[in-house]
mmCIF file of C-alpha atoms and ligand atoms in Angstrom:
data_model
loop_
_atom_site.group_PDB
_atom_site.id
_atom_site.type_symbol
_atom_site.label_atom_id
_atom_site.label_comp_id
_atom_site.label_asym_id
_atom_site.label_seq_id
_atom_site.Cartn_x
_atom_site.Cartn_y
_atom_site.Cartn_z
ATOM 1 C CA MET A 9 38.212 -26.097 1.029
ATOM 2 C CA SER A 10 41.661 -27.568 1.804
ATOM 3 C CA ALA A 11 43.940 -25.564 4.091
ATOM 4 C CA LEU A 12 42.004 -22.774 5.713
ATOM 5 C CA PRO A 13 43.849 -19.487 5.455
ATOM 6 C CA HIS A 14 45.202 -18.397 8.795
ATOM 7 C CA TRP A 15 44.275 -15.286 10.622
ATOM 8 C CA SER A 16 46.847 -12.564 11.120
ATOM 9 C CA SER A 17 46.552 -9.549 13.380
ATOM 10 C CA ASP A 18 44.899 -6.441 12.053
ATOM 11 C CA ASP A 19 47.354 -4.342 14.002
ATOM 12 C CA PRO A 20 48.094 -1.404 11.662
ATOM 13 C CA SER A 21 51.827 -2.117 12.015
ATOM 14 C CA SER A 22 51.327 -5.432 10.213
ATOM 15 C CA ALA A 23 49.698 -3.754 7.259
ATOM 16 C CA ALA A 24 52.787 -4.287 5.113
ATOM 17 C CA THR A 25 52.268 -8.061 5.253
ATOM 18 C CA VAL A 26 48.694 -7.924 4.144
ATOM 19 C CA GLN A 27 48.000 -10.241 1.268
ATOM 20 C CA PHE A 28 44.723 -8.751 0.205
ATOM 21 C CA LEU A 29 45.117 -8.043 -3.481
ATOM 22 C CA PRO A 30 43.124 -5.638 -5.559
ATOM 23 C CA PRO A 31 40.071 -7.519 -6.681
ATOM 24 C CA GLU A 32 39.563 -9.093 -10.052
ATOM 25 C CA PRO A 33 36.585 -7.612 -11.763
ATOM 26 C CA THR A 34 34.102 -7.953 -8.916
ATOM 27 C CA THR A 35 30.721 -9.494 -9.274
ATOM 28 C CA ASP A 36 28.529 -7.534 -11.540
ATOM 29 C CA ALA A 37 27.681 -4.196 -9.857
ATOM 30 C CA SER A 38 24.001 -4.376 -10.710
ATOM 31 C CA PRO A 39 22.671 -7.842 -11.393
ATOM 32 C CA ARG A 40 19.691 -7.811 -13.705
ATOM 33 C CA ARG A 41 16.579 -8.503 -11.832
ATOM 34 C CA PRO A 42 14.626 -11.604 -12.753
ATOM 35 C CA ALA A 43 11.911 -10.897 -15.283
ATOM 36 C CA SER A 44 8.729 -10.068 -13.465
ATOM 37 C CA SER A 45 6.504 -13.101 -13.360
ATOM 38 C CA ALA A 46 2.926 -12.297 -12.365
ATOM 39 C CA ALA A 47 3.037 -8.997 -14.217
ATOM 40 C CA THR A 48 3.884 -10.622 -17.526
ATOM 41 C CA ARG A 49 1.934 -13.869 -17.297
ATOM 42 C CA HIS A 50 -1.515 -12.317 -17.303
ATOM 43 C CA ARG A 51 -2.982 -9.681 -19.503
ATOM 44 C CA PRO A 52 -2.399 -6.443 -17.589
ATOM 45 C CA ILE A 53 -5.519 -4.808 -16.146
ATOM 46 C CA ILE A 54 -3.890 -1.426 -16.725
ATOM 47 C CA ARG A 55 -1.740 -0.969 -19.804
ATOM 48 C CA ILE A 56 -0.072 2.401 -20.226
ATOM 49 C CA GLU A 57 1.928 2.940 -23.399
ATOM 50 C CA GLY A 58 3.989 6.035 -24.201
ATOM 51 C CA LEU A 59 1.940 8.303 -21.935
ATOM 52 C CA SER A 60 2.971 11.960 -21.939
ATOM 53 C CA LYS A 61 1.321 14.966 -20.382
ATOM 54 C CA SER A 62 2.289 18.595 -20.503
ATOM 55 C CA TYR A 63 0.520 21.538 -18.910
ATOM 56 C CA VAL A 64 2.821 24.035 -20.614
ATOM 57 C CA ALA A 65 3.861 23.431 -24.240
ATOM 58 C CA GLY A 66 7.276 21.798 -24.428
ATOM 59 C CA GLU A 67 7.419 20.833 -20.742
ATOM 60 C CA ASN A 68 6.469 17.212 -20.214
ATOM 61 C CA VAL A 69 5.327 16.463 -16.669
ATOM 62 C CA LEU A 70 4.876 12.852 -17.795
ATOM 63 C CA ASP A 71 7.361 11.827 -20.442
ATOM 64 C CA GLY A 72 6.721 8.601 -22.332
ATOM 65 C CA ILE A 73 5.502 6.406 -19.496
ATOM 66 C CA SER A 74 4.895 2.741 -20.308
ATOM 67 C CA LEU A 75 3.664 0.587 -17.486
ATOM 68 C CA HIS A 76 1.674 -2.615 -17.040
ATOM 69 C CA VAL A 77 -0.251 -3.410 -13.879
ATOM 70 C CA ALA A 78 -1.103 -7.071 -13.240
ATOM 71 C CA PRO A 79 -4.690 -7.909 -12.250
ATOM 72 C CA GLY A 80 -5.110 -8.469 -8.514
ATOM 73 C CA SER A 81 -1.798 -6.826 -7.674
ATOM 74 C CA ILE A 82 -1.058 -3.919 -5.390
ATOM 75 C CA HIS A 83 1.165 -1.783 -7.569
ATOM 76 C CA GLY A 84 3.070 0.972 -5.802
ATOM 77 C CA ILE A 85 4.147 4.106 -7.626
ATOM 78 C CA ILE A 86 6.782 6.019 -5.743
ATOM 79 C CA GLY A 87 8.786 9.109 -6.467
ATOM 80 C CA ARG A 88 9.719 12.424 -4.987
ATOM 81 C CA SER A 89 7.288 15.277 -4.736
ATOM 82 C CA GLY A 90 6.835 16.712 -8.231
ATOM 83 C CA ALA A 91 7.813 13.474 -10.013
ATOM 84 C CA GLY A 92 4.396 13.350 -11.703
ATOM 85 C CA LYS A 93 2.598 10.748 -9.588
ATOM 86 C CA SER A 94 -0.652 12.678 -9.124
ATOM 87 C CA THR A 95 -0.678 13.684 -12.782
ATOM 88 C CA LEU A 96 -0.376 9.999 -13.696
ATOM 89 C CA VAL A 97 -3.328 9.125 -11.448
ATOM 90 C CA ARG A 98 -5.399 11.946 -12.877
ATOM 91 C CA CYS A 99 -4.664 10.626 -16.366
ATOM 92 C CA LEU A 100 -5.729 7.135 -15.248
ATOM 93 C CA ASN A 101 -9.143 8.359 -14.132
ATOM 94 C CA ARG A 102 -9.231 10.895 -16.976
ATOM 95 C CA LEU A 103 -9.485 13.947 -14.757
ATOM 96 C CA GLU A 104 -6.649 15.024 -17.051
ATOM 97 C CA THR A 105 -6.450 14.345 -20.761
ATOM 98 C CA PRO A 106 -3.076 12.876 -21.782
ATOM 99 C CA SER A 107 -1.078 14.813 -24.382
ATOM 100 C CA ALA A 108 0.100 11.578 -26.009
ATOM 101 C CA GLY A 109 -0.020 7.833 -25.513
ATOM 102 C CA GLN A 110 -2.568 5.230 -24.574
ATOM 103 C CA ILE A 111 -4.187 3.988 -21.386
ATOM 104 C CA GLU A 112 -6.122 0.747 -21.475
ATOM 105 C CA ILE A 113 -8.091 -0.341 -18.426
ATOM 106 C CA ASP A 114 -9.400 -3.895 -18.566
ATOM 107 C CA GLY A 115 -9.032 -3.873 -22.342
ATOM 108 C CA GLN A 116 -10.781 -0.516 -22.845
ATOM 109 C CA ASP A 117 -8.835 2.430 -24.258
ATOM 110 C CA ILE A 118 -9.971 5.214 -21.930
ATOM 111 C CA THR A 119 -8.016 7.918 -23.726
ATOM 112 C CA ARG A 120 -10.581 7.823 -26.547
ATOM 113 C CA LEU A 121 -13.710 8.077 -24.400
ATOM 114 C CA HIS A 122 -15.965 11.116 -24.075
ATOM 115 C CA GLY A 123 -19.268 12.074 -22.471
ATOM 116 C CA ALA A 124 -21.470 9.280 -21.166
ATOM 117 C CA ALA A 125 -18.986 6.535 -22.086
ATOM 118 C CA LEU A 126 -16.254 8.311 -20.108
ATOM 119 C CA ARG A 127 -18.538 8.778 -17.081
ATOM 120 C CA GLN A 128 -19.420 5.099 -17.239
ATOM 121 C CA ALA A 129 -15.732 4.094 -17.420
ATOM 122 C CA ARG A 130 -14.894 6.370 -14.467
ATOM 123 C CA ARG A 131 -17.376 4.472 -12.295
ATOM 124 C CA SER A 132 -15.183 1.420 -12.620
ATOM 125 C CA ILE A 133 -12.253 3.333 -11.146
ATOM 126 C CA GLY A 134 -12.341 3.939 -7.386
ATOM 127 C CA MET A 135 -10.318 6.827 -6.018
ATOM 128 C CA VAL A 136 -8.994 7.481 -2.509
ATOM 129 C CA PHE A 137 -7.542 10.902 -1.706
ATOM 130 C CA GLN A 138 -4.965 12.219 0.748
ATOM 131 C CA HIS A 139 -7.397 14.677 2.357
ATOM 132 C CA PHE A 140 -10.367 12.287 2.231
ATOM 133 C CA ASN A 141 -12.612 14.744 0.282
ATOM 134 C CA LEU A 142 -15.690 13.937 2.372
ATOM 135 C CA LEU A 143 -18.780 16.147 2.356
ATOM 136 C CA SER A 144 -18.922 17.693 5.817
ATOM 137 C CA SER A 145 -22.712 18.105 5.568
ATOM 138 C CA ARG A 146 -23.241 14.361 5.181
ATOM 139 C CA THR A 147 -22.793 11.523 7.660
ATOM 140 C CA ALA A 148 -20.423 8.620 7.012
ATOM 141 C CA ALA A 149 -23.361 6.678 5.526
ATOM 142 C CA GLY A 150 -24.390 9.706 3.482
ATOM 143 C CA ASN A 151 -20.901 10.053 2.025
ATOM 144 C CA VAL A 152 -20.758 6.382 1.072
ATOM 145 C CA ALA A 153 -24.242 6.654 -0.468
ATOM 146 C CA LEU A 154 -23.280 9.573 -2.695
ATOM 147 C CA PRO A 155 -21.741 7.693 -5.657
ATOM 148 C CA LEU A 156 -24.642 5.222 -5.556
ATOM 149 C CA GLU A 157 -27.137 8.107 -5.731
ATOM 150 C CA LEU A 158 -25.244 9.737 -8.604
ATOM 151 C CA ALA A 159 -25.184 6.429 -10.476
ATOM 152 C CA GLY A 160 -28.981 6.194 -10.118
ATOM 153 C CA HIS A 161 -29.275 3.289 -7.687
ATOM 154 C CA SER A 162 -32.653 2.892 -5.968
ATOM 155 C CA ALA A 163 -33.162 3.910 -2.346
ATOM 156 C CA ALA A 164 -33.648 0.238 -1.446
ATOM 157 C CA GLN A 165 -30.368 -0.750 -3.095
ATOM 158 C CA ILE A 166 -28.554 2.063 -1.288
ATOM 159 C CA ARG A 167 -30.074 1.096 2.079
ATOM 160 C CA GLN A 168 -28.736 -2.399 1.594
ATOM 161 C CA ARG A 169 -25.320 -1.558 0.148
ATOM 162 C CA VAL A 170 -24.147 1.257 2.462
ATOM 163 C CA PRO A 171 -24.126 -0.788 5.705
ATOM 164 C CA GLU A 172 -22.239 -3.566 3.882
ATOM 165 C CA LEU A 173 -19.588 -1.111 2.761
ATOM 166 C CA LEU A 174 -19.240 0.471 6.195
ATOM 167 C CA ALA A 175 -18.941 -2.991 7.747
ATOM 168 C CA LEU A 176 -16.225 -3.886 5.234
ATOM 169 C CA VAL A 177 -14.079 -0.993 6.518
ATOM 170 C CA GLY A 178 -14.997 -1.625 10.178
ATOM 171 C CA LEU A 179 -17.180 1.456 10.608
ATOM 172 C CA ALA A 180 -20.675 0.000 10.984
ATOM 173 C CA HIS A 181 -20.963 1.787 14.342
ATOM 174 C CA LYS A 182 -20.143 5.206 12.830
ATOM 175 C CA ALA A 183 -22.797 5.293 10.105
ATOM 176 C CA ASP A 184 -24.485 8.373 11.576
ATOM 177 C CA ALA A 185 -21.320 10.274 12.515
ATOM 178 C CA TYR A 186 -20.357 13.426 10.597
ATOM 179 C CA PRO A 187 -16.784 13.818 9.328
ATOM 180 C CA VAL A 188 -16.004 16.313 12.097
ATOM 181 C CA GLU A 189 -16.775 13.560 14.619
ATOM 182 C CA LEU A 190 -14.362 11.081 13.006
ATOM 183 C CA SER A 191 -10.602 10.616 13.391
ATOM 184 C CA GLY A 192 -8.332 10.904 10.367
ATOM 185 C CA GLY A 193 -8.119 7.131 10.022
ATOM 186 C CA GLN A 194 -11.883 6.779 10.263
ATOM 187 C CA LYS A 195 -12.402 9.511 7.663
ATOM 188 C CA GLN A 196 -10.057 7.669 5.336
ATOM 189 C CA ARG A 197 -11.982 4.438 5.892
ATOM 190 C CA VAL A 198 -15.174 6.249 4.891
ATOM 191 C CA GLY A 199 -13.258 7.434 1.812
ATOM 192 C CA ILE A 200 -12.283 3.843 1.020
ATOM 193 C CA ALA A 201 -15.859 2.581 1.494
ATOM 194 C CA ARG A 202 -17.103 5.333 -0.834
ATOM 195 C CA ALA A 203 -14.467 4.401 -3.424
ATOM 196 C CA LEU A 204 -15.680 0.792 -3.349
ATOM 197 C CA ALA A 205 -19.388 1.657 -3.593
ATOM 198 C CA LEU A 206 -19.688 1.080 -7.342
ATOM 199 C CA GLU A 207 -17.598 -2.111 -7.278
ATOM 200 C CA PRO A 208 -14.712 -0.653 -9.232
ATOM 201 C CA ARG A 209 -12.322 -2.737 -11.325
ATOM 202 C CA ILE A 210 -9.357 -0.803 -9.968
ATOM 203 C CA LEU A 211 -8.729 1.356 -6.921
ATOM 204 C CA LEU A 212 -6.412 4.351 -7.180
ATOM 205 C CA SER A 213 -4.978 5.679 -3.955
ATOM 206 C CA ASP A 214 -3.081 8.970 -4.124
ATOM 207 C CA GLU A 215 -1.109 9.501 -0.896
ATOM 208 C CA ALA A 216 -4.048 8.027 1.062
ATOM 209 C CA THR A 217 -1.952 7.644 4.202
ATOM 210 C CA SER A 218 0.231 10.757 3.949
ATOM 211 C CA ALA A 219 -1.969 12.771 6.329
ATOM 212 C CA LEU A 220 -2.128 9.947 8.898
ATOM 213 C CA ASP A 221 0.124 9.075 11.844
ATOM 214 C CA PRO A 222 2.262 5.928 11.532
ATOM 215 C CA GLU A 223 -0.084 3.658 13.485
ATOM 216 C CA THR A 224 -3.154 4.759 11.539
ATOM 217 C CA THR A 225 -1.130 4.460 8.326
ATOM 218 C CA GLU A 226 -0.383 0.845 9.202
ATOM 219 C CA GLN A 227 -4.062 0.091 9.931
ATOM 220 C CA THR A 228 -5.165 1.746 6.699
ATOM 221 C CA LEU A 229 -2.597 -0.209 4.678
ATOM 222 C CA GLN A 230 -3.711 -3.460 6.261
ATOM 223 C CA LEU A 231 -7.296 -2.586 5.365
ATOM 224 C CA LEU A 232 -6.291 -1.976 1.733
ATOM 225 C CA LYS A 233 -4.439 -5.287 1.721
ATOM 226 C CA ARG A 234 -7.482 -7.151 3.098
ATOM 227 C CA ILE A 235 -9.679 -5.525 0.440
ATOM 228 C CA ASN A 236 -7.153 -6.523 -2.236
ATOM 229 C CA GLN A 237 -7.195 -10.119 -1.021
ATOM 230 C CA ARG A 238 -10.909 -10.449 -0.295
ATOM 231 C CA LEU A 239 -12.212 -8.730 -3.400
ATOM 232 C CA GLY A 240 -9.243 -9.484 -5.691
ATOM 233 C CA LEU A 241 -9.252 -5.771 -6.437
ATOM 234 C CA THR A 242 -6.227 -4.275 -8.210
ATOM 235 C CA ILE A 243 -4.856 -1.293 -6.282
ATOM 236 C CA VAL A 244 -2.544 1.399 -7.596
ATOM 237 C CA LEU A 245 -0.904 2.891 -4.551
ATOM 238 C CA ILE A 246 0.759 6.245 -5.027
ATOM 239 C CA SER A 247 3.082 7.400 -2.291
ATOM 240 C CA HIS A 248 6.222 9.391 -1.628
ATOM 241 C CA GLU A 249 6.753 7.161 1.444
ATOM 242 C CA MET A 250 8.796 4.046 0.780
ATOM 243 C CA GLU A 251 7.413 2.309 3.885
ATOM 244 C CA VAL A 252 3.931 2.285 2.406
ATOM 245 C CA VAL A 253 5.069 0.435 -0.674
ATOM 246 C CA ARG A 254 7.445 -1.863 1.211
ATOM 247 C CA ASP A 255 4.638 -3.152 3.408
ATOM 248 C CA ILE A 256 1.878 -4.023 0.965
ATOM 249 C CA ALA A 257 2.847 -3.523 -2.686
ATOM 250 C CA SER A 258 3.657 -6.621 -4.751
ATOM 251 C CA HIS A 259 5.079 -4.487 -7.570
ATOM 252 C CA VAL A 260 6.592 -1.068 -7.627
ATOM 253 C CA THR A 261 7.415 1.588 -10.195
ATOM 254 C CA VAL A 262 9.763 4.459 -9.415
ATOM 255 C CA LEU A 263 9.041 7.750 -11.188
ATOM 256 C CA GLU A 264 11.537 10.552 -11.591
ATOM 257 C CA HIS A 265 10.917 13.701 -13.647
ATOM 258 C CA GLY A 266 7.889 12.093 -15.268
ATOM 259 C CA ARG A 267 9.781 8.994 -16.395
ATOM 260 C CA VAL A 268 9.810 5.404 -15.187
ATOM 261 C CA ILE A 269 13.299 4.720 -13.835
ATOM 262 C CA GLU A 270 12.607 1.338 -12.214
ATOM 263 C CA SER A 271 9.753 -1.148 -12.288
ATOM 264 C CA GLY A 272 9.315 -4.700 -11.072
ATOM 265 C CA PRO A 273 8.444 -6.903 -8.112
ATOM 266 C CA THR A 274 8.873 -4.818 -4.957
ATOM 267 C CA TYR A 275 11.451 -7.087 -3.344
ATOM 268 C CA ASP A 276 13.666 -7.112 -6.420
ATOM 269 C CA VAL A 277 13.502 -3.357 -6.952
ATOM 270 C CA PHE A 278 14.348 -2.755 -3.287
ATOM 271 C CA ALA A 279 17.149 -5.348 -3.283
ATOM 272 C CA PHE A 280 18.692 -4.496 -6.640
ATOM 273 C CA PRO A 281 17.858 -0.959 -7.736
ATOM 274 C CA GLN A 282 19.311 -0.407 -11.215
ATOM 275 C CA THR A 283 19.759 3.367 -11.073
ATOM 276 C CA PRO A 284 21.673 5.593 -8.627
ATOM 277 C CA THR A 285 18.582 7.764 -8.205
ATOM 278 C CA ALA A 286 16.410 4.858 -7.115
ATOM 279 C CA ARG A 287 19.203 3.578 -4.898
ATOM 280 C CA ARG A 288 19.410 6.908 -3.107
ATOM 281 C CA PHE A 289 15.657 7.133 -2.915
ATOM 282 C CA LEU A 290 15.354 3.680 -1.327
ATOM 283 C CA SER A 291 18.211 4.310 1.112
ATOM 284 C CA SER A 292 15.818 5.281 3.883
ATOM 285 C CA ILE A 293 14.745 1.620 3.952
ATOM 286 C CA VAL A 294 17.570 -0.415 2.488
ATOM 287 C CA ALA A 295 21.142 0.537 3.419
ATOM 288 C CA HIS A 296 22.346 0.724 -0.186
ATOM 289 C CA ASP A 297 24.199 3.998 0.225
ATOM 290 C CA LEU A 298 26.637 4.776 3.007
ATOM 291 C CA PRO A 299 26.322 7.858 5.182
ATOM 292 C CA GLU A 300 28.576 10.597 3.806
ATOM 293 C CA ALA A 301 30.975 10.500 6.779
ATOM 294 C CA LEU A 302 31.578 6.798 6.231
ATOM 295 C CA ALA A 303 31.719 6.964 2.429
ATOM 296 C CA SER A 304 34.496 9.576 2.627
ATOM 297 C CA ARG A 305 36.626 7.137 4.670
ATOM 298 C CA ILE A 306 36.630 4.570 1.870
ATOM 299 C CA GLN A 307 39.374 5.125 -0.671
ATOM 300 C CA PRO A 308 40.444 3.357 -3.855
ATOM 301 C CA GLN A 309 43.981 2.595 -2.633
ATOM 302 C CA PRO A 310 45.003 0.718 0.520
ATOM 303 C CA ALA A 311 46.717 2.765 3.217
ATOM 304 C CA PRO A 312 48.376 1.810 6.504
ATOM 305 C CA GLY A 313 45.669 0.511 8.790
ATOM 306 C CA SER A 314 43.006 0.375 6.087
ATOM 307 C CA ALA A 315 40.852 -2.681 5.469
ATOM 308 C CA PRO A 316 39.040 -3.727 2.310
ATOM 309 C CA ALA A 317 35.370 -2.798 2.429
ATOM 310 C CA ILE A 318 32.633 -4.742 0.741
ATOM 311 C CA ARG A 319 28.938 -4.276 0.455
ATOM 312 C CA LEU A 320 26.772 -7.377 0.646
ATOM 313 C CA VAL A 321 23.148 -7.679 -0.399
ATOM 314 C CA LEU A 322 21.653 -10.733 1.262
ATOM 315 C CA ALA A 323 18.457 -11.511 -0.574
ATOM 316 C CA HIS A 324 15.909 -14.320 -0.389
ATOM 317 C CA ALA A 325 17.417 -17.459 1.252
ATOM 318 C CA ALA A 326 20.812 -15.758 1.664
ATOM 319 C CA ALA A 327 19.206 -13.251 4.059
ATOM 320 C CA SER A 328 19.420 -15.828 6.830
ATOM 321 C CA MET A 329 23.029 -16.850 6.033
ATOM 322 C CA PRO A 330 25.446 -16.367 8.974
ATOM 323 C CA VAL A 331 27.858 -14.617 6.658
ATOM 324 C CA ILE A 332 30.124 -13.088 9.298
ATOM 325 C CA ALA A 333 30.623 -16.423 11.062
ATOM 326 C CA LEU A 334 31.271 -18.123 7.715
ATOM 327 C CA LEU A 335 33.895 -15.547 6.712
ATOM 328 C CA HIS A 336 35.662 -16.320 9.947
ATOM 329 C CA GLN A 337 35.305 -20.062 9.562
ATOM 330 C CA HIS A 338 36.510 -20.192 5.952
ATOM 331 C CA PHE A 339 39.083 -17.413 5.850
ATOM 332 C CA GLY A 340 39.794 -16.448 9.450
ATOM 333 C CA ILE A 341 38.476 -12.990 8.733
ATOM 334 C CA GLN A 342 37.077 -11.045 11.669
ATOM 335 C CA ALA A 343 34.737 -8.829 9.690
ATOM 336 C CA ARG A 344 33.630 -5.530 11.169
ATOM 337 C CA ILE A 345 30.197 -4.153 10.369
ATOM 338 C CA LEU A 346 30.563 -0.573 9.114
ATOM 339 C CA HIS A 347 26.959 -0.056 8.182
ATOM 340 C CA GLY A 348 23.893 -2.124 7.546
ATOM 341 C CA ARG A 349 20.305 -2.932 7.980
ATOM 342 C CA VAL A 350 18.014 -5.910 7.706
ATOM 343 C CA ASP A 351 14.489 -5.083 6.713
ATOM 344 C CA THR A 352 11.367 -6.966 5.753
ATOM 345 C CA ILE A 353 10.096 -6.310 2.250
ATOM 346 C CA GLY A 354 6.719 -7.858 1.508
ATOM 347 C CA GLY A 355 7.233 -10.262 4.419
ATOM 348 C CA GLN A 356 10.694 -11.451 3.254
ATOM 349 C CA PRO A 357 13.945 -10.430 4.918
ATOM 350 C CA LEU A 358 16.490 -8.392 2.982
ATOM 351 C CA GLY A 359 19.861 -7.487 4.435
ATOM 352 C CA VAL A 360 22.414 -4.994 3.184
ATOM 353 C CA LEU A 361 25.722 -4.924 5.058
ATOM 354 C CA THR A 362 28.907 -2.992 4.514
ATOM 355 C CA LEU A 363 31.791 -4.891 6.062
ATOM 356 C CA ALA A 364 35.439 -4.098 6.640
ATOM 357 C CA LEU A 365 37.573 -7.216 6.228
ATOM 358 C CA PRO A 366 40.643 -6.628 8.357
ATOM 359 C CA HIS A 367 43.894 -8.073 7.227
ATOM 360 C CA ALA A 368 44.321 -11.775 6.907
ATOM 361 C CA ASP A 369 46.568 -13.927 4.798
ATOM 362 C CA VAL A 370 43.992 -14.427 2.126
ATOM 363 C CA ARG A 371 43.462 -12.959 -1.296
ATOM 364 C CA LEU A 372 40.465 -10.682 -1.554
ATOM 365 C CA ASP A 373 39.601 -12.135 -4.939
ATOM 366 C CA GLU A 374 39.249 -15.553 -3.297
ATOM 367 C CA VAL A 375 36.923 -14.087 -0.697
ATOM 368 C CA LEU A 376 34.855 -12.370 -3.354
ATOM 369 C CA ALA A 377 34.721 -15.568 -5.419
ATOM 370 C CA TRP A 378 33.541 -17.514 -2.369
ATOM 371 C CA LEU A 379 30.859 -14.898 -1.706
ATOM 372 C CA ARG A 380 29.402 -15.444 -5.180
ATOM 373 C CA GLN A 381 26.454 -17.536 -3.978
ATOM 374 C CA PRO A 382 22.758 -17.586 -4.837
ATOM 375 C CA GLY A 383 20.946 -14.591 -3.385
ATOM 376 C CA LEU A 384 24.193 -12.978 -2.294
ATOM 377 C CA HIS A 385 25.437 -9.970 -4.198
ATOM 378 C CA THR A 386 28.869 -8.583 -3.368
ATOM 379 C CA GLU A 387 30.510 -5.352 -4.354
ATOM 380 C CA PHE A 388 34.054 -4.277 -3.521
ATOM 381 C CA LEU A 389 33.931 -0.647 -2.383
ATOM 382 C CA GLY A 390 37.568 0.203 -1.692
ATOM 383 C CA HIS A 391 39.692 0.439 1.413
ATOM 384 C CA ALA A 392 38.208 1.739 4.648
ATOM 385 C CA LEU A 393 40.379 3.864 6.897
HETATM 386 N N1 LIG B 29 -2.677 21.575 -13.119
HETATM 387 C C1 LIG B 29 -1.359 21.803 -13.278
HETATM 388 N N2 LIG B 29 -0.921 22.820 -14.023
HETATM 389 C C2 LIG B 29 0.404 23.045 -14.217
HETATM 390 N N3 LIG B 29 1.378 22.298 -13.682
HETATM 391 C C3 LIG B 29 1.008 21.263 -12.922
HETATM 392 C C4 LIG B 29 -0.350 20.943 -12.652
HETATM 393 N N4 LIG B 29 -0.410 19.851 -11.864
HETATM 394 C C5 LIG B 29 0.880 19.479 -11.627
HETATM 395 N N5 LIG B 29 1.722 20.321 -12.249
HETATM 396 C C6 LIG B 29 3.189 20.207 -12.234
HETATM 397 O O1 LIG B 29 3.523 18.914 -12.667
HETATM 398 C C7 LIG B 29 4.610 18.390 -11.938
HETATM 399 C C8 LIG B 29 4.217 17.056 -11.301
HETATM 400 O O2 LIG B 29 3.224 17.288 -10.326
HETATM 401 P P1 LIG B 29 2.453 16.116 -9.610
HETATM 402 O O3 LIG B 29 1.899 15.209 -10.641
HETATM 403 O O4 LIG B 29 1.502 16.724 -8.643
HETATM 404 O O5 LIG B 29 3.651 15.375 -8.850
HETATM 405 P P2 LIG B 29 3.645 14.453 -7.531
HETATM 406 O O6 LIG B 29 2.267 13.978 -7.316
HETATM 407 O O7 LIG B 29 4.622 13.377 -7.871
HETATM 408 O O8 LIG B 29 4.156 15.307 -6.430
HETATM 409 C C9 LIG B 29 4.996 19.445 -10.913
HETATM 410 O O9 LIG B 29 6.083 20.168 -11.417
HETATM 411 C C10 LIG B 29 3.768 20.308 -10.828
HETATM 412 O O10 LIG B 29 4.094 21.623 -10.517
HETATM 413 MG MG1 LIG B 30 1.020 14.101 -5.645
#
């Protein structure tokens, strides 16, 4: 860069001399996310095509869902209460019969199965529930033994397998405890051990942490992640809590009114949501949307004392870029942070900042052009009062 633009006061009285111009067409408002890699490279372990479900004729609770889950992934499914998440899970383990569409698990079309074949297929699908669903009359060991008994395993096999499963979830010392003697987190770990008893090909978890406090939630998620890594087990993680998905899911699908509105690698969906609904939904974690009081102070036209406002998404390597210092160094701009947050998604930092760029003798389009860098997405919002 040749002559660096010089800084001029942002004293409102100097507003008339401001050289910020209305921006050229800004960078694309919603960059397409990169095509998902792992999910497309391998044959999906779960392939859902055109799945619909209605309980009442004409009212689709699930409406044409198509979704692929990559083997070995932790695939989060998020959406508001009533979006159809539990119905989707119940279709996956065939507790509900879909009204239309196809579900293939590990190459087997489970929508066509009945009777013994369906029972057999269900054994390869582990299920973890929000309220644990333990039998209060049985000990932890007895609960874990139940699916093995129902599947006809011998007493000797069960005696060997149950302690292994309890050890896997860190509950070897609670084998003889009844549910009433266990904490919520411990009950859920028994639920997880029970779900793993028949060595399922996939594990479905429907709001497994929603009844737990934050610390226990974290421990339970870490347990699921260890199981995913150690056993290579594919996990479908249903939750209305974004934090759950942010922490351990490699891929995420957002459901709204029974439809898929977003799907892809978790980081990319969180960084670049394609729909306003998903953007709003993710706002509790990523500062995509401004608080109402702040949004109402940003207007399309400049006014005395206003400053151009931009929103920056700092993704991947750009997340560690000293962008405020660089704006000052290159343009003499003393940016003010209006709103923002840096979070960690799947172990990688992601920053979203809304900045006011007080007046300087520099064209806004030049600033926006300079900001067009890998991993950095910039959007001109208007003029902040
Ligand atoms: N067995 C059922 N009979 C009739 N309606 C149902 C039944 N189960 C769920 N629904 C309706 O389907 C919609 C989606 O519910 P659900 O799948 O439980 O959503 P989520 O798990 O996302 O909260 C809701 O409107 C709910 O009332
Ligand atoms: Mg539900």
